[in-house]
Amino acid sequence: MNRTLSVPGIAYGGDYNPEQWPEEVWAEDVRLMREAGVNMVSVGIFSWALLEPAEGVYDFSRMDRILDLLHENGIAADLATPTAAPPAWFFRAHPQALPVDHDGRTLSYGSRQTFCPSSPAYRQAALRIARALAERYADHPAVVMWHVHNEYGCHNAACYCDTSAQAFRSWLRARYGDDLAALNDAWGTTFWSQWYYDWDEILPPRATGAVPNPTHQLDWRRFCSDELLSLCRAERDVLREAAPEIPATTNFMVMYNFDALDYWRWAPELDIVSNDHYLRSTDPESEIDVALSGDLVRSLAGGRPWLLMEHSTGAVNWQPVNRAKGPGELRRNALAHVAHGADGIAYFQWRAAKAGAEQWHSAMLPHTGTDSRIWQDVVRLGADLKALAEVRGSTRTAEVAVVWDWNARWALELPSQPSEEVRYLDLVRAWYEPLWRSGVAVDFVRPDADLSSYRLVLAPSLYLVDDAGAANLTGFAARGGTLAVGFHSGAVDENCHVRLGGYPGAFRQALGVRTDELFPLLPGESPGLSGEVPAGATATLWSERLRLEGAEAIASYTSGVLAGVPAVTRHTHGAGTAWYLATRPDPTTLAGLLDRMRTEAGVEPVRTTPEGVEAVLRRGADADYLFLINHTDQPAEVPVSAEATELLTGKPVPGSVAVPSGEVAVVRELRGGS
Ligand code: GLA
């Protein structure tokens, strides 16, 4: 069944928590929502304690009134199962459902998401409230989507209790075909006398005296992601049973500080992919993070539009210092998410809380009320999104793919690696940045994805790769594509076993190189590079004693212990080309290399724009939608087709469009127009 969102145009709204306010405030809420053009809100996310005051006893009266009020005002509801915040009575009745942390401490209730994902009592209670809600509201005209749980794993991605240990063992039995010898082999348990003779000897990787086994830790991360996924699936099935036509989503967290879930495994389970994204206060160019996460979420959604389920109008409250947004930033952020494929924009939350743990988090309606810049921006954005209604459903096409893999990320960041300084997201972002700056469209792919529609495939960091993934990537080059691989890739297989015979194991042959020893660089250490790179080029973070086995050297070290050794190589592999970046070049050098790769591969930017003006294209049935986001303090002028229209102003922009500093233009260019 094709379950799609029935809200017209671009969805706009936020988390709505009216239970935090007296009912007389609700009328003002819906009046202001209408004023701002809000057409969908997420309700009930943390309402469990009010909906089910005692086990099996329900009070739906408040939710009835909220949904009726929304419907009367033409506002749709994304109705949440409240299972991220079990009530106090649940934990008093089921104390064994409380999670145990890595150090063996049992956590207490009194916040949210403090439950053990493997607890049978929790599962039963969660499915009971989900079923009760679904049965009551399946036919309510306001309800257009189910919001399953909230941010699975945000606070309880792993529980180390005995119940979890039991669940982990069952998961391992399934993975290893009930064969303990296979597990011992995969985990390399002859090392440090870790051999297991009985499944019951296996524990979660709890705090221990020295470094735990890497494969044990990696399987644990896989298990934790799957365990939460099984809860999500179970809730989804209950909802589908009661309301087969209502689409279900759960809000992902594809952002810098969360890596607990393998969303490649999650996304196919949902009718609509949605994501929460927040800016990092210390990131001077958070617009790049917005673009990267948007491209990743769109890719998770299989190229289909997705929903931005949460972001903030201003500051959050959970970073050391919480930066407010600058002039126009709210609008640029939101429209950038739309540019990268979002068909809905929502915030945490509608009305800023007066009490509770998030009282200092921004909202659409701030503490100050409507006499505020945030409110003006919120109203303006509502009008913008209305003007972009026709963009809904349009897609993006890219000729460049960046390989993204949670298993590789987890494995790379396990303890006892050659360098703790190597961080997965930093590497991916470093390669993504120059493409973003040049206006090149990018998809993210799994290592085993169908790559036939791409010209250039980049694997900035792929420490772990299985044989099939490696063969898929090198096969892409052999068939004529351009592949670029970052250092320390292909090093281990899916069990974290080192690929022997020289680095970078799985890619050595395709890259035409062999490394016999790794030389991670200390912070501050940056040997020079020379060759086909700009004068003054340097390397940081990593180096390798590499020798050429068919490849040509593009750049070599000019100083340090590896002076004269190649650092960047290029190899003809079959009908294609395979590049190896055995270090992290300085940003200008890296940008130059990526520019060369994409030019040689025949990849063009979607549009050439002045520096700092982001250009993103969405393709509709009959028209292209060119999003131009000016992140600079200078006005810009961008050439467009002769019959173009700027949608936010509704004005024709024949041949060229002006994008004032800090502003956004969305230009409709009819397909086949001049
Ligand atoms: C998360 C949660 C929300 C809220 C916001 C605050 O994304 O889903 O409930 O706590 O963070 O930024």
XYZ file of C-alpha atoms and ligand atoms in Angstrom:
686
model
C 0.000 0.000 0.000
C 1.234 3.466 -0.892
C 0.887 5.408 2.341
C 1.666 9.066 1.671
C 1.100 12.260 3.574
C -2.247 13.834 2.751
C -1.330 17.381 3.836
C -1.355 19.650 0.761
C 1.838 21.454 -0.303
C 4.772 21.630 2.058
C 3.900 20.579 5.607
C 4.653 23.219 8.233
C 4.461 23.052 12.001
C 6.131 21.621 15.048
C 5.772 19.556 18.190
C 2.618 20.744 19.917
C 2.390 20.027 23.628
C -0.858 21.714 24.725
C -1.026 19.508 27.813
C 1.644 21.799 29.262
C -0.818 24.714 29.205
C -4.279 25.557 30.544
C -6.986 24.980 27.960
C -7.732 28.670 27.512
C -4.312 28.985 25.840
C -5.252 26.446 23.162
C -7.593 28.803 21.302
C -4.771 31.293 20.984
C -2.476 28.496 19.819
C -4.647 27.503 16.892
C -5.372 31.122 15.976
C -1.658 31.848 15.800
C -0.955 28.581 13.976
C -3.369 29.712 11.289
C -1.744 33.113 11.192
C 1.634 31.463 10.637
C 0.330 29.046 7.990
C 0.905 25.963 10.142
C -0.863 22.968 8.584
C 0.404 20.006 10.630
C 1.579 19.538 14.215
C 2.938 16.541 16.107
C 0.904 15.780 19.204
C 1.047 13.433 22.138
C 4.783 12.730 22.000
C 5.265 12.852 25.774
C 1.663 12.350 26.902
C 1.759 8.822 28.243
C 1.314 9.749 31.912
C -1.802 11.771 31.072
C -3.272 9.334 28.551
C -2.865 6.293 30.794
C -3.034 7.466 34.415
C -2.832 3.898 35.696
C -2.024 0.610 34.020
C -4.769 -0.146 31.489
C -6.841 2.897 32.514
C -7.147 5.503 29.779
C -8.147 9.141 29.727
C -8.486 10.301 26.153
C -10.647 13.315 26.932
C -7.867 15.868 26.560
C -6.525 14.305 23.353
C -10.082 14.178 21.953
C -10.437 17.923 22.498
C -6.995 18.693 21.062
C -7.575 16.682 17.887
C -11.071 18.119 17.427
C -9.764 21.653 17.866
C -6.981 21.093 15.356
C -9.376 19.612 12.855
C -11.879 22.457 13.251
C -9.042 24.809 12.396
C -7.835 22.893 9.365
C -4.634 21.720 11.026
C -3.607 18.104 10.573
C -2.154 15.952 13.332
C 0.903 13.752 13.275
C -0.172 11.659 16.242
C 2.638 10.198 18.312
C 2.763 7.069 20.345
C 3.960 8.410 23.699
C 6.314 5.540 24.323
C 9.503 7.589 24.726
C 8.414 8.634 28.219
C 6.875 5.868 30.319
C 5.077 7.151 33.432
C 6.345 6.790 36.994
C 3.677 4.171 37.810
C 5.129 1.917 35.125
C 8.576 1.869 36.719
C 7.204 1.352 40.210
C 5.376 -1.703 38.906
C 8.300 -2.856 36.724
C 11.572 -1.672 38.258
C 13.458 -4.243 36.212
C 12.584 -2.178 33.104
C 14.960 0.559 34.228
C 18.163 0.638 32.198
C 21.614 -0.187 33.501
C 24.523 1.826 32.153
C 27.944 0.674 31.031
C 29.325 1.015 34.558
C 26.554 -1.057 36.120
C 24.479 1.798 37.559
C 20.718 1.390 37.376
C 19.265 4.679 36.191
C 16.174 6.171 37.737
C 12.966 7.393 36.164
C 12.174 11.110 36.400
C 13.299 12.163 32.944
C 12.459 10.527 29.598
C 13.604 7.529 27.566
C 14.870 5.798 30.684
C 13.853 2.263 29.867
C 15.619 -0.907 28.838
C 14.961 -1.568 25.121
C 14.869 -5.320 25.771
C 12.443 -5.195 28.664
C 9.389 -7.411 27.981
C 7.337 -5.281 30.411
C 8.203 -2.128 28.502
C 7.396 -3.721 25.146
C 4.064 -4.920 26.408
C 3.142 -1.547 27.906
C 4.298 0.365 24.816
C 2.278 -1.807 22.461
C -0.757 -1.553 24.729
C -0.825 2.259 24.691
C -0.007 2.301 20.960
C -2.949 -0.034 20.281
C -5.317 1.943 22.472
C -4.399 5.185 20.684
C -4.561 3.653 17.235
C -7.959 2.105 17.854
C -9.374 5.318 19.234
C -8.010 7.673 16.584
C -7.670 5.562 13.415
C -10.681 7.332 11.936
C -10.174 10.778 13.401
C -10.128 13.195 10.461
C -7.251 15.233 11.918
C -4.836 12.302 12.021
C -2.721 12.079 8.864
C 0.405 10.343 10.144
C 1.677 8.219 13.029
C 4.781 9.493 14.765
C 6.196 6.300 16.242
C 7.960 6.957 19.568
C 10.442 9.846 19.511
C 14.075 9.761 18.485
C 14.737 6.094 19.205
C 17.962 5.691 21.131
C 18.499 9.365 21.904
C 19.115 8.656 25.583
C 18.956 4.870 25.854
C 20.712 3.431 22.846
C 22.301 0.747 25.014
C 21.285 -0.984 28.224
C 23.719 -3.373 29.920
C 21.321 -5.195 32.263
C 20.854 -8.957 32.511
C 17.710 -8.865 30.364
C 19.692 -7.080 27.649
C 22.453 -9.651 28.016
C 19.917 -12.395 27.342
C 18.560 -10.561 24.295
C 22.101 -9.982 23.031
C 22.784 -13.726 23.233
C 19.648 -14.508 21.224
C 20.685 -11.954 18.608
C 24.174 -13.497 18.450
C 22.763 -17.003 18.124
C 20.767 -15.830 15.115
C 23.772 -14.037 13.599
C 26.125 -16.992 14.015
C 23.634 -19.736 13.142
C 23.654 -21.016 16.709
C 27.299 -21.912 16.214
C 29.491 -20.798 19.107
C 32.640 -21.795 17.222
C 31.658 -19.340 14.485
C 31.312 -16.595 17.085
C 34.659 -17.462 18.660
C 36.234 -17.305 15.247
C 34.559 -14.003 14.293
C 35.467 -12.399 17.614
C 39.010 -13.763 17.629
C 38.541 -15.009 21.180
C 41.826 -16.895 21.322
C 43.237 -13.449 22.060
C 43.516 -12.677 25.811
C 41.849 -15.975 26.748
C 38.382 -14.793 25.776
C 37.161 -18.128 24.377
C 33.492 -18.870 25.119
C 32.340 -22.416 25.891
C 28.711 -21.524 26.629
C 26.418 -18.850 25.199
C 25.550 -17.828 28.754
C 29.135 -16.743 29.332
C 28.640 -13.876 26.875
C 27.856 -10.479 28.378
C 27.284 -7.007 27.012
C 30.610 -5.135 26.775
C 30.299 -3.799 30.326
C 33.022 -1.754 32.018
C 36.044 -3.995 32.324
C 39.710 -3.690 33.228
C 41.202 -3.229 29.770
C 40.025 -2.739 26.206
C 37.145 -5.045 25.331
C 37.184 -7.193 22.206
C 36.537 -5.059 19.077
C 34.154 -7.497 17.363
C 32.239 -7.933 20.604
C 31.785 -4.166 20.732
C 30.844 -3.934 17.077
C 28.262 -6.721 17.336
C 26.924 -4.987 20.430
C 26.336 -1.789 18.457
C 24.611 -3.768 15.710
C 22.474 -5.505 18.298
C 21.509 -2.229 20.036
C 20.373 -0.712 16.736
C 18.382 -3.843 15.840
C 16.821 -4.097 19.301
C 15.327 -0.606 19.046
C 14.312 -1.295 15.457
C 12.342 -4.295 16.599
C 10.415 -2.052 19.023
C 9.745 0.428 16.227
C 8.510 -2.314 13.908
C 6.274 -3.759 16.592
C 4.613 -0.381 17.226
C 4.277 0.266 13.516
C 2.541 -3.075 13.034
C 0.053 -2.329 15.798
C -0.713 1.054 14.211
C -1.048 -0.450 10.739
C -3.411 -3.088 11.985
C -5.807 -0.452 13.311
C -5.298 2.076 10.510
C -3.862 0.444 7.396
C -3.885 3.645 5.349
C -2.176 6.071 7.684
C 1.564 6.411 6.991
C 4.004 5.882 9.829
C 7.269 7.651 10.490
C 9.749 7.923 13.298
C 12.094 10.851 13.642
C 15.722 9.988 12.856
C 18.678 11.955 14.164
C 21.068 12.202 11.298
C 23.369 14.710 12.876
C 26.853 15.151 14.188
C 26.474 13.842 17.736
C 24.321 10.758 17.236
C 25.524 7.534 15.663
C 23.683 4.782 17.529
C 21.368 3.519 14.804
C 22.104 2.008 11.414
C 19.477 3.989 9.557
C 20.094 2.077 6.324
C 18.328 -0.773 8.116
C 15.632 1.474 9.562
C 14.539 3.580 6.589
C 12.907 0.786 4.523
C 10.643 -0.023 7.483
C 8.917 3.367 7.410
C 6.326 4.847 5.088
C 7.875 8.292 5.347
C 11.422 9.092 6.427
C 11.741 12.044 8.772
C 14.689 13.607 10.503
C 15.573 15.949 13.353
C 18.459 18.310 12.803
C 20.004 20.863 15.130
C 22.935 23.181 14.572
C 26.127 22.884 16.548
C 26.772 26.278 18.177
C 30.517 26.021 17.589
C 30.266 25.170 13.891
C 31.139 28.317 11.923
C 29.530 26.896 8.769
C 26.579 24.928 10.015
C 24.894 25.405 6.628
C 27.222 22.664 5.367
C 25.974 20.321 8.070
C 22.374 21.141 7.101
C 23.133 20.252 3.478
C 25.042 17.081 4.341
C 22.356 15.768 6.652
C 19.656 16.670 4.118
C 21.441 14.756 1.375
C 21.956 11.787 3.677
C 18.311 11.705 4.762
C 17.090 12.008 1.173
C 19.371 9.112 0.279
C 18.020 7.058 3.184
C 14.558 7.773 1.806
C 15.636 6.269 -1.513
C 15.625 9.679 -3.198
C 12.035 10.385 -2.232
C 11.058 13.544 -0.344
C 11.316 13.393 3.431
C 10.161 15.505 6.366
C 12.213 17.662 8.672
C 10.431 16.714 11.874
C 12.387 18.916 14.281
C 14.831 21.756 14.230
C 15.017 24.975 16.221
C 13.914 28.525 15.546
C 16.765 29.777 17.721
C 18.952 28.392 20.471
C 18.694 24.885 21.885
C 19.345 24.177 25.568
C 21.638 21.147 25.495
C 25.001 22.468 24.339
C 27.581 24.113 26.614
C 26.697 27.513 25.142
C 23.529 27.733 23.093
C 23.847 30.159 20.206
C 20.759 31.966 18.902
C 20.328 32.264 15.134
C 21.510 35.317 13.234
C 19.350 37.458 10.933
C 17.718 35.363 8.225
C 19.306 32.134 9.495
C 16.004 30.488 10.446
C 14.757 31.000 6.882
C 17.997 29.923 5.230
C 18.129 26.764 7.342
C 14.521 25.785 6.663
C 14.642 26.474 2.933
C 17.966 24.644 2.660
C 16.280 21.562 4.105
C 13.564 21.939 1.464
C 16.247 22.367 -1.207
C 17.852 19.106 -0.110
C 14.571 17.258 -0.432
C 12.334 17.988 2.569
C 8.611 18.255 1.832
C 7.850 19.382 5.364
C 9.415 21.691 7.920
C 8.706 21.378 11.623
C 10.230 22.669 14.825
C 10.702 21.603 18.354
C 8.366 23.102 19.530
C 5.285 25.238 18.929
C 5.119 27.223 22.202
C 8.201 27.766 24.380
C 7.812 25.913 27.677
C 7.447 27.809 30.929
C 8.508 24.882 33.083
C 10.377 21.644 32.691
C 13.771 20.602 31.421
C 13.441 22.456 28.121
C 12.230 25.839 29.359
C 15.272 27.527 27.760
C 14.806 25.931 24.362
C 13.590 28.205 21.563
C 10.196 27.635 19.927
C 7.977 28.986 17.155
C 6.124 31.109 19.677
C 8.738 32.425 22.107
C 8.224 33.310 25.794
C 7.953 36.948 24.681
C 4.961 36.186 22.447
C 4.280 37.560 19.007
C 6.218 40.797 19.492
C 9.466 39.048 18.657
C 11.796 38.500 15.749
C 11.337 34.744 15.923
C 7.583 35.063 15.532
C 8.004 37.391 12.537
C 10.392 34.889 10.975
C 7.990 32.025 11.665
C 5.124 33.865 9.958
C 7.321 34.762 6.999
C 8.471 31.169 6.643
C 4.852 30.004 6.619
C 4.191 32.290 3.645
C 7.375 31.089 1.926
C 6.449 27.441 2.276
C 2.972 28.149 0.944
C 4.551 29.766 -2.106
C 6.645 26.620 -2.618
C 3.676 24.221 -2.650
C 4.392 23.102 -6.209
C 7.919 21.982 -5.233
C 6.409 19.124 -3.241
C 7.247 15.730 -4.665
C 10.136 16.935 -6.795
C 13.412 15.057 -6.481
C 17.132 15.532 -6.952
C 19.528 13.795 -9.271
C 23.228 13.410 -8.547
C 26.194 12.020 -10.433
C 28.397 11.897 -7.351
C 27.882 9.383 -4.563
C 29.550 9.445 -1.159
C 29.751 6.097 0.609
C 28.274 6.231 4.104
C 28.212 3.244 6.414
C 27.398 3.056 10.114
C 29.326 -0.189 10.586
C 32.436 1.499 9.216
C 31.855 4.498 11.475
C 31.408 2.358 14.575
C 34.459 0.235 13.825
C 36.704 3.215 13.023
C 35.852 4.856 16.331
C 36.394 1.818 18.553
C 39.164 2.194 21.121
C 42.747 1.114 20.393
C 42.927 2.375 16.842
C 46.164 3.807 15.416
C 44.837 7.326 16.122
C 41.976 8.629 18.238
C 42.079 11.816 16.213
C 40.452 10.152 13.229
C 36.708 10.821 13.350
C 34.354 9.489 10.727
C 32.082 12.490 10.325
C 35.030 14.909 10.125
C 36.423 12.949 7.197
C 33.131 12.697 5.342
C 32.427 16.363 5.886
C 35.920 17.367 4.735
C 35.266 15.677 1.381
C 31.658 16.861 1.167
C 32.530 20.524 1.770
C 34.292 21.278 -1.522
C 31.490 19.623 -3.472
C 28.960 21.717 -1.570
C 30.961 24.865 -2.270
C 31.028 24.079 -5.983
C 27.298 23.358 -6.215
C 27.742 19.682 -7.080
C 24.770 17.449 -6.242
C 25.648 14.513 -4.000
C 23.866 11.340 -2.919
C 24.959 9.073 -0.095
C 25.105 5.338 -0.732
C 25.784 2.080 1.046
C 28.946 0.258 -0.044
C 26.791 -2.356 -1.792
C 24.461 0.111 -3.547
C 23.692 0.107 -7.253
C 26.259 2.631 -8.515
C 25.372 2.512 -12.192
C 23.894 6.031 -12.290
C 27.034 7.719 -10.874
C 30.191 8.963 -12.530
C 32.175 9.604 -9.361
C 32.045 7.578 -6.144
C 33.865 8.798 -3.048
C 34.662 6.716 0.013
C 36.257 9.252 2.380
C 36.374 6.729 5.220
C 35.587 3.044 4.891
C 37.761 1.344 7.512
C 35.446 -1.669 7.587
C 34.033 -3.145 4.407
C 32.872 -6.622 3.561
C 33.988 -8.415 0.412
C 30.760 -7.682 -1.441
C 30.952 -3.941 -0.671
C 34.601 -3.771 -1.705
C 33.922 -5.678 -4.918
C 31.005 -3.389 -5.703
C 33.147 -0.268 -5.346
C 36.172 -1.532 -7.212
C 33.885 -3.022 -9.876
C 32.408 0.448 -10.381
C 35.894 1.746 -11.224
C 36.718 -1.278 -13.375
C 33.617 -0.586 -15.457
C 34.714 2.993 -16.176
C 33.769 5.004 -13.102
C 36.031 7.183 -10.992
C 36.484 5.939 -7.435
C 38.321 7.810 -4.692
C 39.173 6.150 -1.392
C 40.353 7.807 1.818
C 43.143 6.531 4.065
C 42.750 3.545 6.391
C 39.885 2.223 4.246
C 39.341 -1.433 3.443
C 41.481 -2.238 6.467
C 39.193 -4.792 8.111
C 36.357 -7.122 7.111
C 32.856 -7.201 8.631
C 34.241 -8.996 11.693
C 36.930 -6.360 12.259
C 39.651 -8.761 11.133
C 42.604 -7.060 9.495
C 42.950 -7.815 5.782
C 46.465 -9.185 5.480
C 49.202 -8.575 2.932
C 49.389 -4.791 3.118
C 47.088 -1.810 3.417
C 44.584 -0.567 2.337
C 43.567 -4.223 2.274
C 40.394 -4.545 0.249
C 41.281 -1.718 -2.141
C 45.022 -2.308 -2.579
C 44.803 -3.912 -5.992
C 42.290 -1.505 -7.487
C 44.288 1.456 -6.161
C 47.618 0.043 -7.369
C 49.410 0.724 -4.082
C 50.704 -1.166 -1.062
C 51.333 0.264 2.391
C 53.524 -1.659 4.829
C 53.257 0.646 7.844
C 50.877 3.326 9.141
C 52.264 6.645 10.428
C 49.425 8.607 12.070
C 50.402 12.253 12.504
C 50.369 13.985 15.860
C 48.182 17.062 16.360
C 50.115 19.978 14.872
C 52.317 17.766 12.726
C 51.860 18.629 9.051
C 54.457 17.525 6.531
C 54.595 19.353 3.209
C 53.254 17.937 -0.042
C 54.542 18.489 -3.535
C 53.546 17.273 -6.966
C 50.331 18.109 -8.766
C 49.101 20.140 -5.790
C 49.280 23.870 -4.958
C 52.548 25.280 -3.625
C 52.585 25.119 0.170
C 50.237 22.103 0.314
C 50.380 20.151 3.572
C 49.143 16.902 5.055
C 47.604 16.335 8.485
C 46.188 13.582 10.658
C 47.545 10.529 8.866
C 50.316 9.207 6.667
C 51.447 5.800 5.407
C 54.632 4.325 4.045
C 53.117 3.534 0.687
C 54.710 2.135 -2.413
C 53.329 2.305 -5.908
C 52.221 -0.929 -7.533
C 50.905 0.449 -10.785
C 49.527 3.786 -9.596
C 51.127 7.176 -10.309
C 52.024 9.575 -7.523
C 49.995 12.796 -7.640
C 51.550 14.197 -4.463
C 54.371 13.085 -2.167
C 55.644 14.207 1.240
C 58.407 16.814 1.186
C 59.313 16.550 4.874
C 59.111 14.262 7.884
C 60.070 10.613 8.111
C 58.155 9.806 4.941
C 59.787 12.482 2.751
C 59.575 11.334 -0.867
C 56.812 8.769 -0.209
C 53.585 9.160 -2.252
C 50.604 10.578 -0.325
C 48.026 10.864 -3.114
C 47.865 8.393 -5.981
C 45.890 7.754 -9.136
C 45.556 4.406 -10.864
C 43.906 3.202 -14.023
C 41.768 0.289 -12.987
C 40.040 -1.546 -15.823
C 38.137 1.072 -17.801
C 38.134 3.565 -14.914
C 40.247 5.400 -12.410
C 40.934 4.799 -8.731
C 42.389 7.495 -6.475
C 43.888 6.990 -3.041
C 44.252 9.771 -0.522
C 46.646 8.252 1.992
C 46.512 11.397 4.132
C 44.245 14.310 4.908
C 45.453 17.152 2.649
C 44.846 20.743 3.733
C 41.378 21.991 2.675
C 42.538 23.899 -0.431
C 44.520 20.934 -1.685
C 41.674 18.523 -0.990
C 39.254 20.837 -2.810
C 41.622 20.967 -5.791
C 41.912 17.189 -5.911
C 38.158 16.673 -5.725
C 37.655 19.319 -8.368
C 40.060 17.523 -10.655
C 38.416 14.145 -10.051
C 34.970 15.435 -10.833
C 36.108 17.373 -13.895
C 37.888 14.309 -15.228
C 34.765 12.269 -14.494
C 32.629 14.794 -16.390
C 30.535 15.978 -13.419
C 29.194 19.538 -13.601
C 27.807 21.705 -10.792
C 24.066 22.309 -10.919
C 24.862 26.002 -11.476
C 27.943 28.149 -11.101
C 27.312 30.781 -8.450
C 29.362 33.390 -6.595
C 31.285 31.966 -3.628
C 29.044 31.359 -0.619
C 25.836 31.162 -2.649
C 24.530 27.623 -2.325
C 22.839 26.257 -5.438
C 20.609 23.197 -5.185
C 18.282 21.806 -7.822
C 15.063 19.869 -7.307
C 13.508 18.354 -10.413
C 9.735 18.350 -10.844
C 7.658 16.741 -13.574
C 7.782 19.759 -15.882
C 10.093 22.193 -14.188
C 13.342 22.488 -12.301
C 13.414 24.342 -8.987
C 16.698 26.104 -8.405
C 17.274 27.033 -4.757
C 19.833 29.800 -4.279
C 20.845 30.483 -0.699
C 23.099 33.441 -0.140
C 25.220 32.725 2.954
C 27.380 35.819 2.425
C 27.092 39.488 3.374
C 27.183 40.519 -0.294
C 24.311 40.634 -2.785
C 24.533 38.112 -5.617
C 23.201 37.863 -9.149
C 22.779 34.414 -10.696
C 21.942 33.649 -14.337
C 18.727 31.652 -14.832
C 16.648 30.722 -17.861
C 14.835 33.390 -19.877
C 11.373 32.342 -18.716
C 12.137 31.802 -15.065
C 9.932 32.815 -12.126
C 11.078 33.395 -8.562
C 8.505 31.596 -6.447
C 8.948 33.358 -3.090
C 8.100 36.735 -4.647
C 6.027 35.334 -7.506
C 7.922 37.584 -9.920
C 9.357 36.733 -13.319
C 13.166 36.811 -13.330
C 14.023 36.598 -17.020
C 17.652 35.599 -17.481
C 18.937 36.478 -14.041
C 17.886 36.598 -10.406
C 19.137 38.810 -7.593
C 19.738 37.127 -4.229
C 20.353 39.768 -1.554
C 22.815 39.040 1.217
C 21.480 36.415 3.643
C 18.401 35.803 1.498
C 17.027 32.913 -0.534
C 15.551 32.672 -4.021
C 13.698 29.694 -5.457
C 13.525 29.848 -9.209
C 11.187 27.792 -11.350
C 12.707 27.017 -14.723
C 10.406 25.238 -17.110
C 11.974 22.134 -18.548
C 13.022 22.755 -22.121
C 12.961 26.549 -21.558
C 15.883 28.672 -22.727
C 15.067 16.297 20.594
C 13.714 15.805 21.057
C 12.762 16.894 21.423
C 13.478 17.988 22.152
C 14.594 18.500 21.290
C 15.337 19.678 21.871
O 15.186 16.462 19.257
O 13.087 14.960 20.135
O 11.748 16.345 22.225
O 14.001 17.486 23.334
O 15.535 17.467 21.133
O 16.347 20.136 21.016
